[in-house]
Coordinates of C-alpha atoms in Angstrom, one line a residue:
X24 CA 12.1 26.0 7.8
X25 CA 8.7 25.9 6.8
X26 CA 5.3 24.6 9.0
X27 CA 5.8 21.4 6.3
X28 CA 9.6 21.3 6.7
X29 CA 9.1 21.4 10.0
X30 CA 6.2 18.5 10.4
X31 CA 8.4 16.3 7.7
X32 CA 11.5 16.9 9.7
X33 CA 9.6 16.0 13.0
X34 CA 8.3 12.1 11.4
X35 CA 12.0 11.7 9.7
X36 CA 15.7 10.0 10.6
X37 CA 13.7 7.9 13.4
X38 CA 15.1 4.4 13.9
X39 CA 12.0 3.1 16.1
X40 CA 11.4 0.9 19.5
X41 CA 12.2 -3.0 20.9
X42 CA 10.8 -5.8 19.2
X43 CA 9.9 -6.8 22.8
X44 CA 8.0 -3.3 23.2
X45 CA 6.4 -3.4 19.4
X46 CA 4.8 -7.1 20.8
X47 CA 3.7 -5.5 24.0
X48 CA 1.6 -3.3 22.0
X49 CA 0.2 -5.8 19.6
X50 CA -1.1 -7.6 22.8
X51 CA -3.2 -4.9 24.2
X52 CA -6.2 -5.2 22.2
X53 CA -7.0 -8.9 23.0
X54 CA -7.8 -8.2 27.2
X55 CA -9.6 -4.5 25.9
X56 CA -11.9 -6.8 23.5
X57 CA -12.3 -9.3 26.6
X58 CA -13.4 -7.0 29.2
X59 CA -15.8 -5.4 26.7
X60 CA -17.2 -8.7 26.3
X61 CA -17.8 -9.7 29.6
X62 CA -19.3 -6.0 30.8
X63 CA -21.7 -6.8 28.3
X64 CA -22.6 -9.9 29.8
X65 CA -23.0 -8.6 32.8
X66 CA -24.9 -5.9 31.6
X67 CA -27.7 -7.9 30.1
X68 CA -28.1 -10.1 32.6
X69 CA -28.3 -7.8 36.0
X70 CA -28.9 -4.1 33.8
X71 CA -31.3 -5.5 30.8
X72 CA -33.3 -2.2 31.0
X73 CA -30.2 -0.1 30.4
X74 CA -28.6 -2.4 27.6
X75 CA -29.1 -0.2 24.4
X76 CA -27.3 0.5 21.6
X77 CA -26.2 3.7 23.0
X78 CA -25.0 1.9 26.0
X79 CA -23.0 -0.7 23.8
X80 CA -21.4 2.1 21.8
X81 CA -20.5 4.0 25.2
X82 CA -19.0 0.6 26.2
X83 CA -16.6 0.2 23.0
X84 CA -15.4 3.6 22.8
X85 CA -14.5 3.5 26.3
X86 CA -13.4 0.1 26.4
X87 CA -11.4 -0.1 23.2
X88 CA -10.5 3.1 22.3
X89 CA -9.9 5.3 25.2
X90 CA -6.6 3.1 26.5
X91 CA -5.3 2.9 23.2
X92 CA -5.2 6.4 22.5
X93 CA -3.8 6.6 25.9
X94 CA -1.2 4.2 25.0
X95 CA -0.1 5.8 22.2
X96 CA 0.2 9.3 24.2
X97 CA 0.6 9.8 28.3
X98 CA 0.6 5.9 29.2
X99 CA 3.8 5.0 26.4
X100 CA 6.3 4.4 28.9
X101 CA 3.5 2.1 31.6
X102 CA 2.5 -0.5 28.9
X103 CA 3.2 -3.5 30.9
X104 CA 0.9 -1.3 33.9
X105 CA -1.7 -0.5 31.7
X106 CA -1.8 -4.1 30.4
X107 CA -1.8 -5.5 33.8
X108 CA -4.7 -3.2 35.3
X109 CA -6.6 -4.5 32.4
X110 CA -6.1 -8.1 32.9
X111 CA -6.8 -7.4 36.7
X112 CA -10.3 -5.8 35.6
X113 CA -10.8 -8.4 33.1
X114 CA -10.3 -11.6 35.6
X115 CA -12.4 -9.5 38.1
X116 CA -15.5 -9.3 35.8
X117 CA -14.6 -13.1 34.9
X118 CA -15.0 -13.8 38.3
X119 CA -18.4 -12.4 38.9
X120 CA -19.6 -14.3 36.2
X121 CA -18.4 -17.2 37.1
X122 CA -19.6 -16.4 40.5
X123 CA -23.1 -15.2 39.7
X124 CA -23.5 -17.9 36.6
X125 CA -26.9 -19.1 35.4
X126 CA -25.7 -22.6 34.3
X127 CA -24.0 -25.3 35.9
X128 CA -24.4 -23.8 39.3
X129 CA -23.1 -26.4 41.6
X130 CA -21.2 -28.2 39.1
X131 CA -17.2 -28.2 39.7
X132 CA -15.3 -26.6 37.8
X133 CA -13.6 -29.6 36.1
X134 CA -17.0 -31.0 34.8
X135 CA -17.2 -27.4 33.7
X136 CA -14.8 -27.3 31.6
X137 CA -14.9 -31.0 30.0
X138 CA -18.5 -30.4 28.9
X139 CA -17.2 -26.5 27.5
X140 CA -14.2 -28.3 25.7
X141 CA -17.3 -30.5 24.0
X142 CA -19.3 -27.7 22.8
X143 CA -19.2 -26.4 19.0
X144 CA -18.7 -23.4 17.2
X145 CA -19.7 -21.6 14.3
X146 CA -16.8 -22.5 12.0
X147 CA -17.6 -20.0 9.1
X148 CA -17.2 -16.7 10.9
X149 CA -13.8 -16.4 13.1
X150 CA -14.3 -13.5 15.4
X151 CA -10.7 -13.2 16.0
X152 CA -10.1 -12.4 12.0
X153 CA -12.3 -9.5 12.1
X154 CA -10.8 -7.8 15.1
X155 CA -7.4 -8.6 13.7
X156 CA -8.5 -6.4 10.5
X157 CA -10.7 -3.9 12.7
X158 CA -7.8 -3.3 15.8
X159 CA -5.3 -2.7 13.0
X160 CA -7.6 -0.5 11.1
X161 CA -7.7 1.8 14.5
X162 CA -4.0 1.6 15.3
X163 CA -3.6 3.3 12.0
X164 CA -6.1 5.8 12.4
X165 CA -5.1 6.9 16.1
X166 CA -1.0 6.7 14.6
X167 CA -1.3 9.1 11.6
X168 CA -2.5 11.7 13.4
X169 CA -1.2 11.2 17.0
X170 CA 2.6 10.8 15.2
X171 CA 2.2 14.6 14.0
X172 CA 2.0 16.0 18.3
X173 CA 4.9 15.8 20.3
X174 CA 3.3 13.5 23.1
X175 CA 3.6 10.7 20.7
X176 CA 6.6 9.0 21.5
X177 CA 9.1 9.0 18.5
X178 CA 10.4 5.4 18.6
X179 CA 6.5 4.4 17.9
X180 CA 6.9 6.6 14.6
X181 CA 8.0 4.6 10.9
X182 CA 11.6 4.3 10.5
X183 CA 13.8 5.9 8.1
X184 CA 15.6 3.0 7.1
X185 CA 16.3 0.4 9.6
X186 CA 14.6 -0.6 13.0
X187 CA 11.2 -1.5 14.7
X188 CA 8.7 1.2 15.4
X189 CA 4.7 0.5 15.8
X190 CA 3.6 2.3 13.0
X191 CA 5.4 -0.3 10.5
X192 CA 3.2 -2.6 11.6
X193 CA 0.3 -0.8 9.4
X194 CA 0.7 -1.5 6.0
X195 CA 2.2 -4.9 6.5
X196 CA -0.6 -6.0 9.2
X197 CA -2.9 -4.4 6.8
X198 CA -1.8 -6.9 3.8
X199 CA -1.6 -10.0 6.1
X200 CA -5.1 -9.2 7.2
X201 CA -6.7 -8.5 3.6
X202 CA -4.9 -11.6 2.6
X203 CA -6.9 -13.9 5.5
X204 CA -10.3 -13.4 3.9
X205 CA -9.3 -12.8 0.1
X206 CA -11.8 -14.4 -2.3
X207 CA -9.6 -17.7 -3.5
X208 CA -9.8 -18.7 0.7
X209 CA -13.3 -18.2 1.6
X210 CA -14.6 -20.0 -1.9
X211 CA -12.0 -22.5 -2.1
X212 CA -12.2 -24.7 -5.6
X213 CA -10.0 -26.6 -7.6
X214 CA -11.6 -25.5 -11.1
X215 CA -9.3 -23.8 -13.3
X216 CA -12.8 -21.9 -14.3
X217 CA -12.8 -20.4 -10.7
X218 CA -9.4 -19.4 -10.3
X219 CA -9.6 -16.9 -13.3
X220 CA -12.9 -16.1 -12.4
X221 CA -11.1 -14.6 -8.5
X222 CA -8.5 -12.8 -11.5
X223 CA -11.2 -11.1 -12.6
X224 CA -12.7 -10.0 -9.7
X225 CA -9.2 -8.7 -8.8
X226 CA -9.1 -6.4 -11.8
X227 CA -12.4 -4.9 -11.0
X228 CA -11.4 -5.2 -6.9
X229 CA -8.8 -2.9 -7.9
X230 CA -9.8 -0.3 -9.8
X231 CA -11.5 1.9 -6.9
X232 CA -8.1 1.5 -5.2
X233 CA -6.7 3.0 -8.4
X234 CA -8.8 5.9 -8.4
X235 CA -8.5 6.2 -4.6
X236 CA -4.7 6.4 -5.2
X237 CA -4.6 9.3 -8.0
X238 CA -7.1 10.5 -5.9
X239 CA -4.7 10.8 -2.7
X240 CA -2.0 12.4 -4.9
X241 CA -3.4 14.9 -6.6
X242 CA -5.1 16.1 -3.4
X243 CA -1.4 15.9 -1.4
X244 CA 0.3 17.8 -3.8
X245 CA -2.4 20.6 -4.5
X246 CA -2.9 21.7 -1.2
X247 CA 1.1 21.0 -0.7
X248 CA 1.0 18.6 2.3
X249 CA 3.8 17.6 3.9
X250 CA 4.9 13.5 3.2
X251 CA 7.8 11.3 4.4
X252 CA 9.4 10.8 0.9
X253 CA 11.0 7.6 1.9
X254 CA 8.2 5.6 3.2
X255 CA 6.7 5.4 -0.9
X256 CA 8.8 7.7 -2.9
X257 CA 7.3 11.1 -4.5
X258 CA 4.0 9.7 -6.3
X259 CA 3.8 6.2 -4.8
X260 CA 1.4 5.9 -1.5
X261 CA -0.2 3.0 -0.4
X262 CA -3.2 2.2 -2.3
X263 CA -0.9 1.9 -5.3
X264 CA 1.1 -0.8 -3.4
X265 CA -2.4 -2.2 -3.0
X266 CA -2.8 -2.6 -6.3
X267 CA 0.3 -4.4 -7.3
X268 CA -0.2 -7.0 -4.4
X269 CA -3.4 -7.4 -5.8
X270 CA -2.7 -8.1 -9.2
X271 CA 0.8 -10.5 -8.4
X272 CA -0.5 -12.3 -5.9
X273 CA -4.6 -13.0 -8.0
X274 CA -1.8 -14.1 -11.1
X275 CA 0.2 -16.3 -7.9
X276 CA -2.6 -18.2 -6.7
X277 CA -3.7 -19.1 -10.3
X278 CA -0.6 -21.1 -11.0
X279 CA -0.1 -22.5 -6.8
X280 CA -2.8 -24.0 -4.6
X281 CA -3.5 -22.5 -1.4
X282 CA -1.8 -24.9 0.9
X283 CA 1.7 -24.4 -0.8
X284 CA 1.3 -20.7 -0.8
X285 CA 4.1 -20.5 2.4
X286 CA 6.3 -21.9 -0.4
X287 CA 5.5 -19.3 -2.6
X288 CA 6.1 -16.6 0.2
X289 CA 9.8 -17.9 1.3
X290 CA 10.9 -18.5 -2.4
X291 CA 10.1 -14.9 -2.9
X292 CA 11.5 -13.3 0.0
X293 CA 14.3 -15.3 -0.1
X294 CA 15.3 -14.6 -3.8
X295 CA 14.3 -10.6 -3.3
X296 CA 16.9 -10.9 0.2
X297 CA 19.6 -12.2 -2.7
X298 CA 18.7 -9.7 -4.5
X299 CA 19.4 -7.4 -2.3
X300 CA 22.8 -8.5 -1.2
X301 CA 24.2 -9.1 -4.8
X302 CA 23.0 -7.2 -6.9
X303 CA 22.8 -3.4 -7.1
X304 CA 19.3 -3.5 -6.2
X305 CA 19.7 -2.1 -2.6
X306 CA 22.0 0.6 -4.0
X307 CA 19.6 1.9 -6.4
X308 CA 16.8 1.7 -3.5
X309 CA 18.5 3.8 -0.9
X310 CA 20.6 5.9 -3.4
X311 CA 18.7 5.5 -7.3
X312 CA 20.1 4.8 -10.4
X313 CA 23.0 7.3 -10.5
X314 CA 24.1 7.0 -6.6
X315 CA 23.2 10.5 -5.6
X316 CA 20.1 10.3 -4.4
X317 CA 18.3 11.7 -7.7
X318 CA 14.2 11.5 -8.1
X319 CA 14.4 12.2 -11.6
X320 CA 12.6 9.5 -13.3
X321 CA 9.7 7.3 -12.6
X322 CA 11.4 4.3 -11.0
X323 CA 14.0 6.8 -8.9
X324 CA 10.7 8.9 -7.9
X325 CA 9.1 6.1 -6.9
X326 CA 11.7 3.5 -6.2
X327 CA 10.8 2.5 -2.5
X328 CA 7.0 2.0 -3.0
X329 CA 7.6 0.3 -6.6
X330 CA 10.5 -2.1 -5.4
X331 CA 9.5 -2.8 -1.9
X332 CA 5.9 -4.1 -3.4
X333 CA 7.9 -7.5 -3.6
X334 CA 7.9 -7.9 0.0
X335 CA 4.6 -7.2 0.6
X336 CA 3.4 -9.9 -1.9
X337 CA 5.6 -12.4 0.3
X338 CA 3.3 -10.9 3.4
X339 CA 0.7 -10.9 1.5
X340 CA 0.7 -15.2 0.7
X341 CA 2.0 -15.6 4.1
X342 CA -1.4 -14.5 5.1
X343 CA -3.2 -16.5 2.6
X344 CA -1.5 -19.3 4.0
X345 CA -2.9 -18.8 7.5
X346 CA -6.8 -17.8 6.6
X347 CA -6.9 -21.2 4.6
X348 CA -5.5 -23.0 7.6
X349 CA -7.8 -20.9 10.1
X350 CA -10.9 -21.6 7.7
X351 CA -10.6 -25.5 7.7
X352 CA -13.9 -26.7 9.8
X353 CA -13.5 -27.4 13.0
X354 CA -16.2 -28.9 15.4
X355 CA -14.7 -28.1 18.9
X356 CA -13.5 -25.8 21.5
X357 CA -10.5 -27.9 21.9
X358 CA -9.5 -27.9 18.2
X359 CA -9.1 -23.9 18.4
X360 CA -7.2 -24.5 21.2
X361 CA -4.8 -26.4 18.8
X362 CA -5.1 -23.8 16.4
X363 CA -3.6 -21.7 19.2
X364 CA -0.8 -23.5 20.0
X365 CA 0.3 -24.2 16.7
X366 CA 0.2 -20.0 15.8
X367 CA 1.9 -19.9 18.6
X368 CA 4.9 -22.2 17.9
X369 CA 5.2 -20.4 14.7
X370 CA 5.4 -17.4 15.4
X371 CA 8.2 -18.5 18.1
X372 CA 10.1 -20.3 15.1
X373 CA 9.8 -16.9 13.0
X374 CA 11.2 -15.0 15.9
X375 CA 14.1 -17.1 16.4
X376 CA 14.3 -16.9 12.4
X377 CA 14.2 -13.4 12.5
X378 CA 16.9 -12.9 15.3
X379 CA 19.0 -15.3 13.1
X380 CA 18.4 -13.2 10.2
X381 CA 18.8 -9.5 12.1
X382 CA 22.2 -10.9 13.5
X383 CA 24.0 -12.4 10.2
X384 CA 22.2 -11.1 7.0
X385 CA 20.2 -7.6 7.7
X386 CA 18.0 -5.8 10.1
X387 CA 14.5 -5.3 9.4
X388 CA 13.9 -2.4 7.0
X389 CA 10.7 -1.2 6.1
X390 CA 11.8 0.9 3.2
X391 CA 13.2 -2.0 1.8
X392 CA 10.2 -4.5 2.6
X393 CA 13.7 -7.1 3.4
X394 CA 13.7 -10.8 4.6
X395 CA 13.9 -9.0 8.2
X396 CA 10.7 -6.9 7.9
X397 CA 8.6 -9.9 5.9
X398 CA 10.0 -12.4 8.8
X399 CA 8.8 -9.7 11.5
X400 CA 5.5 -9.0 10.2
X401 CA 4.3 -12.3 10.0
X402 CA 5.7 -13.2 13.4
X403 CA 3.7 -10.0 14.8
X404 CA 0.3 -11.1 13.0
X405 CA 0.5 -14.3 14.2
X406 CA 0.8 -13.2 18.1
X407 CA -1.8 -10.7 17.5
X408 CA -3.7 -13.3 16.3
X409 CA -3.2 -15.6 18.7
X410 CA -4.2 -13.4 21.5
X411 CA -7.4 -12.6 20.2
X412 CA -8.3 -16.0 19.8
X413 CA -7.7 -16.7 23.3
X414 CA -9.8 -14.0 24.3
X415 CA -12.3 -15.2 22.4
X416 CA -12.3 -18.8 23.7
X417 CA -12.3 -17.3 27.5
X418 CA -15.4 -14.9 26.2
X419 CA -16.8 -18.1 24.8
X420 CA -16.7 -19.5 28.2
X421 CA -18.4 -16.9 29.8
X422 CA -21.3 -17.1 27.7
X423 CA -21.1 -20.6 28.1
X424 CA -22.4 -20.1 31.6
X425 CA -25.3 -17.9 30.9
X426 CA -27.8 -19.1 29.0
X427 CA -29.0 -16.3 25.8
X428 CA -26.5 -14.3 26.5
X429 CA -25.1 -11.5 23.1
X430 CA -22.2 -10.6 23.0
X431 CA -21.3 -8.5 19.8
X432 CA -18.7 -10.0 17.5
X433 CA -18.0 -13.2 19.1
X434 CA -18.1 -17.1 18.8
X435 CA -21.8 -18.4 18.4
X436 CA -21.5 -22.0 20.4
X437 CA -24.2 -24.5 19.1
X438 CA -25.3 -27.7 20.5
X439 CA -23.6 -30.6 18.5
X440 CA -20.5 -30.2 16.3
X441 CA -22.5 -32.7 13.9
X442 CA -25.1 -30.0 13.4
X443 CA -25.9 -28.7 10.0
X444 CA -26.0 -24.9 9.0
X445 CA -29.5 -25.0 8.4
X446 CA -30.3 -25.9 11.9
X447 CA -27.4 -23.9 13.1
X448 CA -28.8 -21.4 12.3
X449 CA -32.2 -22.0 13.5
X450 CA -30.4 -22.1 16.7
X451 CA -29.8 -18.0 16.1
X452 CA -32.8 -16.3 16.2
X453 CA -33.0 -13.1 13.7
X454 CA -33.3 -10.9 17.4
X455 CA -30.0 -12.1 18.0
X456 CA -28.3 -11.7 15.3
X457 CA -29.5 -8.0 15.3
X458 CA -28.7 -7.6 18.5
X459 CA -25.2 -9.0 18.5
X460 CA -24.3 -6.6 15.0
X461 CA -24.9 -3.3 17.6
X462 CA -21.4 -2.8 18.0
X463 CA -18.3 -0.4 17.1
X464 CA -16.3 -3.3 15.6
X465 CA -18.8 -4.7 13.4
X466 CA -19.7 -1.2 12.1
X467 CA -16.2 -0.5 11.2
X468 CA -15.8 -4.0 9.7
X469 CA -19.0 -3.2 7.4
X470 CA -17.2 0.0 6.0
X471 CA -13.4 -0.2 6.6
X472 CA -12.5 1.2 3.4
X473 CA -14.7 4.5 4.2
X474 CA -13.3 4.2 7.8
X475 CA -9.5 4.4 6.6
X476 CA -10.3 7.3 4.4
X477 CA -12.2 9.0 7.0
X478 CA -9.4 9.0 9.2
X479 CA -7.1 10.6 6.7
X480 CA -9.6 13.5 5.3
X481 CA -10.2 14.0 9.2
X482 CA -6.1 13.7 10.1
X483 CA -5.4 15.9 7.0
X484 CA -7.7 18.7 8.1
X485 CA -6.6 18.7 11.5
X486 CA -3.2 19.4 10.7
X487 CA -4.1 22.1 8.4
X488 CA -6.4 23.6 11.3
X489 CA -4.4 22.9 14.5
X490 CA -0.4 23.5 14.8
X491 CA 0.5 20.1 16.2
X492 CA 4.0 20.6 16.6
X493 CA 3.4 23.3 20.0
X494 CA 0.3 21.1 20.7
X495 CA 0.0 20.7 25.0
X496 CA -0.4 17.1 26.0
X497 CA -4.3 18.0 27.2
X498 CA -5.0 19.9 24.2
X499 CA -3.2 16.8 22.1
X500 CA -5.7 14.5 23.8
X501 CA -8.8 16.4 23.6
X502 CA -7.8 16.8 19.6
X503 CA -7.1 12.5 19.4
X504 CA -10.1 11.7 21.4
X505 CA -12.7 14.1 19.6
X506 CA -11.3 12.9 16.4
X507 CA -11.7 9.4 17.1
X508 CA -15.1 10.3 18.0
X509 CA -16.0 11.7 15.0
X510 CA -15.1 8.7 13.3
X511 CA -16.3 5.9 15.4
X512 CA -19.8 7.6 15.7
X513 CA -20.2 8.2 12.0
X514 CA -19.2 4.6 11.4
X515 CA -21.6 3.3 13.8
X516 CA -24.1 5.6 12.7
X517 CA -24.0 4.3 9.1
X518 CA -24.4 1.1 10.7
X519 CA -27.4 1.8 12.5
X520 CA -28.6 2.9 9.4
X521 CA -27.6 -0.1 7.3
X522 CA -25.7 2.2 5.1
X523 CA -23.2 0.7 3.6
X524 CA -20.6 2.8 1.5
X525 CA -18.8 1.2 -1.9
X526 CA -16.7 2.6 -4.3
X527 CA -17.4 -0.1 -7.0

């Protein structure tokens, strides 16, 4: 076989991990985002002289990227060590601060923590949203590449047709994170006027991605690079899927309101599941029109990516569903707590859903986008969500006992819940709000876009430099950790710069 027979061959026929193992993965960025929170705590308050943005930079790469490139690679098989060391380090710094805090000093801890369930929040920026966009961002970027060495395990890799495997998480937590902070949640109204108006911006919203698509393609098949023909189908990638989500789901929320958009999402996944059990529908997506397996033809070219876009649009309101429940205004600590316990409970009812569904309908399939996979997705968001919002209430706490403190991408607590966003934010001086952007995660959330395409110009010329397949595990991290570099730096680089890059 060829070099790209070879590299196709080596991502193909896999049939993935646990569930169990998939969630264990999902819940390591929470405690990596909470230890880099509270080391930048401490380092303001006993190290202010060595607190620069070089410093905070050091402290995220480290922090967040290091042991997830490591747990993609040498540390796959110790993920409940690796998550447990962390935890350990995180409840050691928590105990220093609590130890060494600047307010409440000889308080006990119950008053404490009545007068820290009182305290209010900035409601219109959820720190837990953006990491949930950024982490998945950097899964993806460390997975396309790390998937093409042989130190990344296989079951972490897509599957070929049924199963569980890390990487088919991406696209779907990609959707249900896009869908969180779409235009028609953040600028809620009940005009008709402003609900064509978010149509419009769709179209134009969509148009880069367009161009970013036939972009991709042309490029793949000119310098011949190799591509799992299942995941999309022979012209279809992912920006195209993009698109079409887009577009359905800008014409769904037109005709639904928000808060009936879970409605929307079961009605469809349940009719496309019905579809797929009695019609010919699955037939013609596993085997095309004529039942040999043909690509001749548009839709049996392109038959995964084009049919599987109906699953992804149930993902997609699923999510819409969530950021307008996340974005109601809340006043207190204690009603994020709620929020937590509710995500929770869902995301137990879709698991016990999805085990329903896996054991007497069908297993989930990412090629197929089925009931399974759309079930499995949102269950996974939700967790992930979840466990980032409880680091950020614990990070909240910390700052809570020392006065001024920073912290990059977190909670801002204010005084009085019945305070209004003019004195809010009179309550954040402009040095702090400069001071608390200086971070990897903010950066990357100011150009994600340019971040995701970074990562595959960068992936695509390494494997066209470098012969992954006979890659040693220390020359396979060296490659993963210089890469990631490379594109954290220049992210955070334009964002020292106040660069930011569009493509409309």
């Amino acid at each position: 076989m060829s070099q790209k027979q070879m590299k196709e061959a080596f991502v193909s026929n896999l049939n993935g991990t646990t569930i169990l193992e998939v969630t264990q993965v999902l819940c390591l960025p929470a405690p990596y985002i909470l230890c880099r929170g509270l080391l930048t705590i401490l380092l303001q308050h006993f190290y202010p002289s060595s607190y620069t943005w070089r410093t905070q930079f050091f402290i995220d790469f480290v922090v967040l990227i290091v042991p997830l490139v490591a747990a993609f690679t040498i540390l796959s098989s110790f993920l409940l060590l690796e998550q447990l060391t962390v935890i350990i380090f995180g409840a050691g710094l928590a105990y220093q601060i609590y130890h060494r805090r600047t307010c409440y000093a000889r308080v006990p801890v119950q008053k404490i923590l009545e007068n820290f369930l009182k305290v209010g929040l900035e409601s219109e920026y959820i720190p837990a949203i953006s990491c949930f966009r950024i982490m998945n961002n950097v899964f993806t970027a460390v997975a396309i590449l790390a998937v093409d060495f042989p130190l990344f395990p296989r079951r972490f890799a897509k599957t070929e047709l049924y199963g569980t495997g890390v990487m088919d998480l991406g696209v779907g937590g990609f959707v249900f994170g896009t869908a969180m902070v779409c235009p028609e949640v953040r600028k809620k109204s009940n005009m008709e006027i402003s609900r064509f108006y978010h149509l419009t911006k769709s179209l134009h919203s969509v148009c880069p991605l367009v161009f970013l698509g036939i972009g991709r393609l042309v490029t793949i098949k000119y310098i011949d690079y190799q591509e799992h023909l299942t995941e999309y189908g022979v012209h279809w990638n992912f920006f195209f899927t993009l698109v079409i989500v887009k577009l359905l789901t800008s014409l769904l929320l037109i005709i639904f309101p928000l808060n009936k958009s879970w409605i929307v999402a079961i009605s469809i996944t349940v009719l496309y599941q019905l579809a797929l059990d009695f019609t010919p529908l699955k037939r013609l997506i596993l085997y095309g029109t004529d039942g040999s397996g043909t690509r001749v033809g548009l839709l049996n070219a392109n038959r995964e990516g084009i049919i599987s876009t109906l699953g992804y649009v149930t993902i997609y309101m699923a999510g819409v569903q969530t950021g307008s429940y996340l974005f109601k205004s809340r006043s207190h600590i204690k009603d994020w707590i709620k929020v937590i316990r509710c995500l929770l409970l869902t995301a137990v009812s879709l698991f016990l859903c999805l085990y329903i569904v896996q054991a007497n309908i069908e297993a989930v399939s990412r090629r197929m986008a089925n009931l399974a996979f759309c079930v499995w997705i949102v269950a996974s968001s939700l967790i992930f969500l979840s466990s980032l919002l409880m680091g950020d209430i614990i990070l909240s706490f910390a700052k809570f006992l020392f006065k001024g403190t920073l912290v990059p991408c977190s909670w801002k607590l204010i005084q009085s819940p019945a305070t209004t966003k003019k004195h809010s934010e009179s309550l954040v001086p402009e040095a702090e709000r400069k001071g608390t952007s200086l971070c990897l995660i903010t950066a990357i959330n100011r150009n994600q876009l340019f971040f995701f395409l970074l990562s595959n110009i960068t992936t695509g010329l390494i494997n066209l430099m470098v012969d992954t397949l006979h890659s040693s595990p220390s020359w396979t991290l060296f490659v993963l950790y210089f890469y990631m570099l490379i594109n954290c730096l220049t992210l955070f680089v334009l964002h020292l710069q106040d660069k930011t890059i569009k493509f409309w």
